PDB file of C-alpha atoms in Angstrom:
ATOM      1  CA  MET B   1      34.380 -15.054  44.784  1.00 43.00           C
ATOM      2  CA  THR B   2      37.609 -13.782  46.954  1.00 43.00           C
ATOM      3  CA  LYS B   3      39.933 -12.038  44.778  1.00 44.00           C
ATOM      4  CA  GLU B   4      43.514 -13.679  46.333  1.00 49.00           C
ATOM      5  CA  LYS B   5      46.467 -10.643  47.654  1.00 64.00           C
ATOM      6  CA  GLN B   6      48.992 -10.852  44.918  1.00 74.00           C
ATOM      7  CA  SER B   7      52.711 -11.298  46.660  1.00 80.00           C
ATOM      8  CA  SER B   8      55.053  -8.524  45.840  1.00 88.00           C
ATOM      9  CA  LEU B   9      58.099  -9.698  44.430  1.00 89.00           C
ATOM     10  CA  GLU B  10      60.381  -9.382  47.465  1.00 92.00           C
ATOM     11  CA  GLU B  11      57.754 -11.420  49.148  1.00 93.00           C
ATOM     12  CA  LEU B  12      57.995 -14.163  46.493  1.00 94.00           C
ATOM     13  CA  MET B  13      61.724 -14.187  46.717  1.00 94.00           C
ATOM     14  CA  ILE B  14      61.994 -14.649  50.618  1.00 95.00           C
ATOM     15  CA  GLU B  15      59.356 -17.266  50.059  1.00 96.00           C
ATOM     16  CA  ILE B  16      61.678 -18.834  47.820  1.00 96.00           C
ATOM     17  CA  GLU B  17      64.960 -18.530  50.680  1.00 97.00           C
ATOM     18  CA  ASP B  18      62.790 -20.253  52.689  1.00 97.00           C
ATOM     19  CA  ILE B  19      61.870 -23.096  50.577  1.00 97.00           C
ATOM     20  CA  LEU B  20      65.649 -23.329  49.961  1.00 96.00           C
ATOM     21  CA  GLU B  21      66.879 -23.320  53.462  1.00 96.00           C
ATOM     22  CA  LYS B  22      63.922 -26.385  54.342  1.00 96.00           C
ATOM     23  CA  MET B  23      65.455 -28.288  51.436  1.00 95.00           C
ATOM     24  CA  ASP B  24      69.095 -27.706  53.008  1.00 95.00           C
ATOM     25  CA  GLU B  25      67.786 -29.395  56.303  1.00 94.00           C
ATOM     26  CA  GLN B  26      69.691 -33.101  56.678  1.00 91.00           C
ATOM     27  CA  ASP B  27      66.764 -34.647  58.467  1.00 94.00           C
ATOM     28  CA  ILE B  28      64.203 -33.594  54.838  1.00 94.00           C
ATOM     29  CA  SER B  29      62.535 -36.489  53.312  1.00 94.00           C
ATOM     30  CA  LEU B  30      62.994 -37.306  49.661  1.00 94.00           C
ATOM     31  CA  GLU B  31      59.122 -36.534  49.514  1.00 96.00           C
ATOM     32  CA  ASP B  32      58.924 -33.125  51.029  1.00 96.00           C
ATOM     33  CA  SER B  33      62.293 -32.542  49.172  1.00 95.00           C
ATOM     34  CA  PHE B  34      60.184 -32.841  46.079  1.00 96.00           C
ATOM     35  CA  LEU B  35      57.075 -30.955  47.346  1.00 97.00           C
ATOM     36  CA  LEU B  36      59.519 -27.731  48.356  1.00 97.00           C
ATOM     37  CA  TYR B  37      61.099 -28.121  44.736  1.00 97.00           C
ATOM     38  CA  GLU B  38      57.374 -28.031  43.298  1.00 97.00           C
ATOM     39  CA  LYS B  39      56.531 -25.096  45.592  1.00 97.00           C
ATOM     40  CA  GLY B  40      59.613 -23.539  45.322  1.00 96.00           C
ATOM     41  CA  MET B  41      59.154 -23.506  41.247  1.00 97.00           C
ATOM     42  CA  LYS B  42      55.628 -22.152  41.117  1.00 97.00           C
ATOM     43  CA  LYS B  43      56.684 -19.391  43.189  1.00 96.00           C
ATOM     44  CA  LEU B  44      59.854 -18.709  40.424  1.00 96.00           C
ATOM     45  CA  LYS B  45      57.753 -18.820  37.656  1.00 96.00           C
ATOM     46  CA  MET B  46      54.995 -16.089  39.610  1.00 94.00           C
ATOM     47  CA  CYS B  47      58.634 -14.362  39.845  1.00 94.00           C
ATOM     48  CA  ASN B  48      59.259 -14.774  36.279  1.00 94.00           C
ATOM     49  CA  ASP B  49      55.937 -13.632  35.090  1.00 92.00           C
ATOM     50  CA  ARG B  50      55.514 -10.660  37.184  1.00 89.00           C
ATOM     51  CA  ILE B  51      58.781  -9.821  35.703  1.00 88.00           C
ATOM     52  CA  ASP B  52      57.605 -10.232  32.537  1.00 86.00           C
ATOM     53  CA  GLN B  53      54.552  -7.961  32.933  1.00 82.00           C
ATOM     54  CA  VAL B  54      57.035  -4.716  34.764  1.00 78.00           C
ATOM     55  CA  GLU B  55      58.983  -5.633  31.487  1.00 75.00           C
ATOM     56  CA  LYS B  56      56.079  -5.104  29.249  1.00 75.00           C
ATOM     57  CA  LYS B  57      54.686  -1.619  31.049  1.00 74.00           C
ATOM     58  CA  MET B  58      58.420   0.004  30.996  1.00 73.00           C
ATOM     59  CA  LEU B  59      58.946   2.987  28.715  1.00 71.00           C
ATOM     60  CA  VAL B  60      61.793   5.351  28.786  1.00 69.00           C
ATOM     61  CA  ILE B  61      61.909   8.659  26.850  1.00 68.00           C
ATOM     62  CA  ASN B  62      63.953   9.475  23.901  1.00 67.00           C
ATOM     63  CA  GLU B  63      66.257  12.321  22.822  1.00 71.00           C
ATOM     64  CA  GLN B  64      63.305  13.847  21.019  1.00 72.00           C
ATOM     65  CA  GLY B  65      61.253  13.371  24.444  1.00 73.00           C
ATOM     66  CA  GLU B  66      58.668  10.435  22.969  1.00 74.00           C
ATOM     67  CA  LEU B  67      57.973   7.575  25.076  1.00 70.00           C
ATOM     68  CA  ASP B  68      59.819   4.093  23.209  1.00 72.00           C
ATOM     69  CA  GLU B  69      59.160   0.995  25.458  1.00 69.00           C
ATOM     70  CA  PHE B  70      62.630  -0.398  26.882  1.00 66.00           C
ATOM     71  CA  GLU B  71      64.817  -2.565  25.813  1.00 63.00           C
TER      72      GLU B  71
END
């Protein structure tokens, strides 16, 4: 089984921007708009999931030099 390469947040944001540009084109069909919308929402969810993972890992050093969760 091959593991698919995960896109970085930056790559995902660029892909979302590309999708938005395509959706702004005047000659796009309604069906293509819906397909792009669905693809964009999936990419956006991937971004949100990735950000949630990072937030869970973030720690800060408090005044006593101990690690606390980032809030």
